[in-house]
Amino acid sequence: MGANEGPAASGLWFVVQYPNADGEESCFDAEVPTVARIEGVRFFFFSNEGHEPPHVHVEAGEKYAKFWLEPVALARSVGFPAYEIGRLRTVVSGNAQLFKDKWNEHSKI
């Protein structure tokens, strides 16, 4: 899939660069890898989550959610109102393949 196809066409695709714990550009932080930051919302994984299926954690301030990736579904939420959960689900759905790819990369570490 090219950069101008799929989720990119809808504006949901993005390139993420962020510093690791040492301040260097990295695709993963060893402790809690951040996958993306979109509109002030952080999408991330926890390291060593056992044998749970692929999922992504979401946080914005004191609000938190967890979405399963196959199929995309809300696992839990604290503090996000329903309209924000709907918007987050759309973002997760539009980027599910990226999140699954990053999940698989991280699982190999």
Coordinates of N, CA and C in Angstrom, one line a residue, residues 67-109:
F67 N -8.1 -0.7 23.5 CA -8.8 -1.2 22.3 C -8.2 -2.5 21.8
W68 N -9.0 -3.5 21.7 CA -8.5 -4.8 21.0 C -8.4 -4.4 19.5
L69 N -7.5 -5.1 18.8 CA -7.2 -4.8 17.4 C -7.8 -5.8 16.5
E70 N -8.2 -6.9 16.9 CA -8.7 -8.0 16.0 C -9.9 -8.6 16.6
P71 N -11.1 -8.2 16.4 CA -11.5 -7.0 15.6 C -11.4 -5.8 16.6
V72 N -11.4 -4.6 16.0 CA -11.3 -3.4 16.8 C -12.5 -3.3 17.7
A73 N -12.3 -3.3 19.0 CA -13.4 -3.2 20.0 C -12.8 -2.5 21.3
L74 N -13.7 -1.8 21.9 CA -13.3 -1.2 23.2 C -13.2 -2.3 24.2
A75 N -12.1 -2.3 24.9 CA -11.9 -3.3 26.0 C -12.3 -2.6 27.3
R76 N -11.8 -1.4 27.5 CA -12.2 -0.6 28.7 C -11.9 0.9 28.5
S77 N -12.5 1.7 29.3 CA -12.3 3.1 29.3 C -12.6 3.8 30.6
V78 N -11.7 4.7 30.9 CA -11.9 5.5 32.2 C -11.8 7.0 31.8
G79 N -12.9 7.7 32.0 CA -12.8 9.2 31.8 C -13.2 9.7 30.4
F80 N -13.1 8.9 29.4 CA -13.4 9.4 28.1 C -15.0 9.4 27.9
P81 N -15.6 10.5 27.5 CA -17.0 10.5 27.2 C -17.3 9.7 26.0
A82 N -18.5 9.3 25.8 CA -18.9 8.4 24.7 C -18.5 9.0 23.3
Y83 N -18.7 10.3 23.1 CA -18.4 10.9 21.8 C -16.9 10.7 21.5
E84 N -16.0 10.8 22.5 CA -14.6 10.7 22.3 C -14.2 9.2 22.1
I85 N -14.9 8.3 22.7 CA -14.7 6.9 22.4 C -15.0 6.6 21.0
G86 N -16.1 7.1 20.5 CA -16.4 6.9 19.1 C -15.3 7.4 18.1
R87 N -14.8 8.6 18.4 CA -13.8 9.2 17.6 C -12.5 8.4 17.7
L88 N -12.1 7.9 18.9 CA -11.0 7.1 19.1 C -11.1 5.7 18.4
R89 N -12.3 5.2 18.4 CA -12.5 3.9 17.7 C -12.3 4.1 16.2
T90 N -12.7 5.2 15.7 CA -12.5 5.5 14.3 C -11.0 5.6 14.0
V91 N -10.2 6.3 14.8 CA -8.8 6.4 14.7 C -8.1 5.0 14.8
V92 N -8.5 4.3 15.8 CA -7.9 2.9 15.9 C -8.3 2.0 14.7
S93 N -9.5 2.1 14.3 CA -9.9 1.3 13.1 C -9.1 1.7 11.9
G94 N -9.0 3.0 11.7 CA -8.3 3.5 10.5 C -6.8 3.2 10.5
N95 N -6.2 2.9 11.7 CA -4.8 2.6 11.8 C -4.5 1.3 12.4
A96 N -5.5 0.4 12.4 CA -5.4 -0.9 13.0 C -4.2 -1.7 12.4
Q97 N -4.0 -1.7 11.1 CA -2.9 -2.4 10.5 C -1.5 -1.9 11.0
L98 N -1.4 -0.6 11.1 CA -0.2 0.0 11.7 C 0.0 -0.5 13.1
F99 N -1.0 -0.4 13.9 CA -0.9 -0.8 15.3 C -0.6 -2.3 15.4
K100 N -1.2 -3.2 14.6 CA -0.9 -4.6 14.6 C 0.6 -4.8 14.1
D101 N 1.0 -4.1 13.1 CA 2.4 -4.3 12.7 C 3.4 -3.9 13.8
K102 N 3.1 -2.8 14.5 CA 4.0 -2.3 15.6 C 3.9 -3.3 16.8
W103 N 2.7 -3.9 17.0 CA 2.5 -4.9 18.1 C 3.4 -6.1 17.8
N104 N 3.4 -6.5 16.5 CA 4.2 -7.7 16.1 C 5.7 -7.4 16.2
E105 N 6.1 -6.2 15.8 CA 7.5 -5.8 16.0 C 7.9 -5.8 17.4
H106 N 7.0 -5.3 18.3 CA 7.4 -5.2 19.7 C 7.4 -6.5 20.4
S107 N 6.5 -7.4 19.9 CA 6.4 -8.8 20.5 C 7.7 -9.6 20.3
K108 N 8.4 -9.2 19.2 CA 9.7 -9.9 18.9 C 10.9 -9.5 19.7
I109 N 10.7 -8.3 20.4 CA 11.8 -7.7 21.1 C 12.1 -8.6 22.4

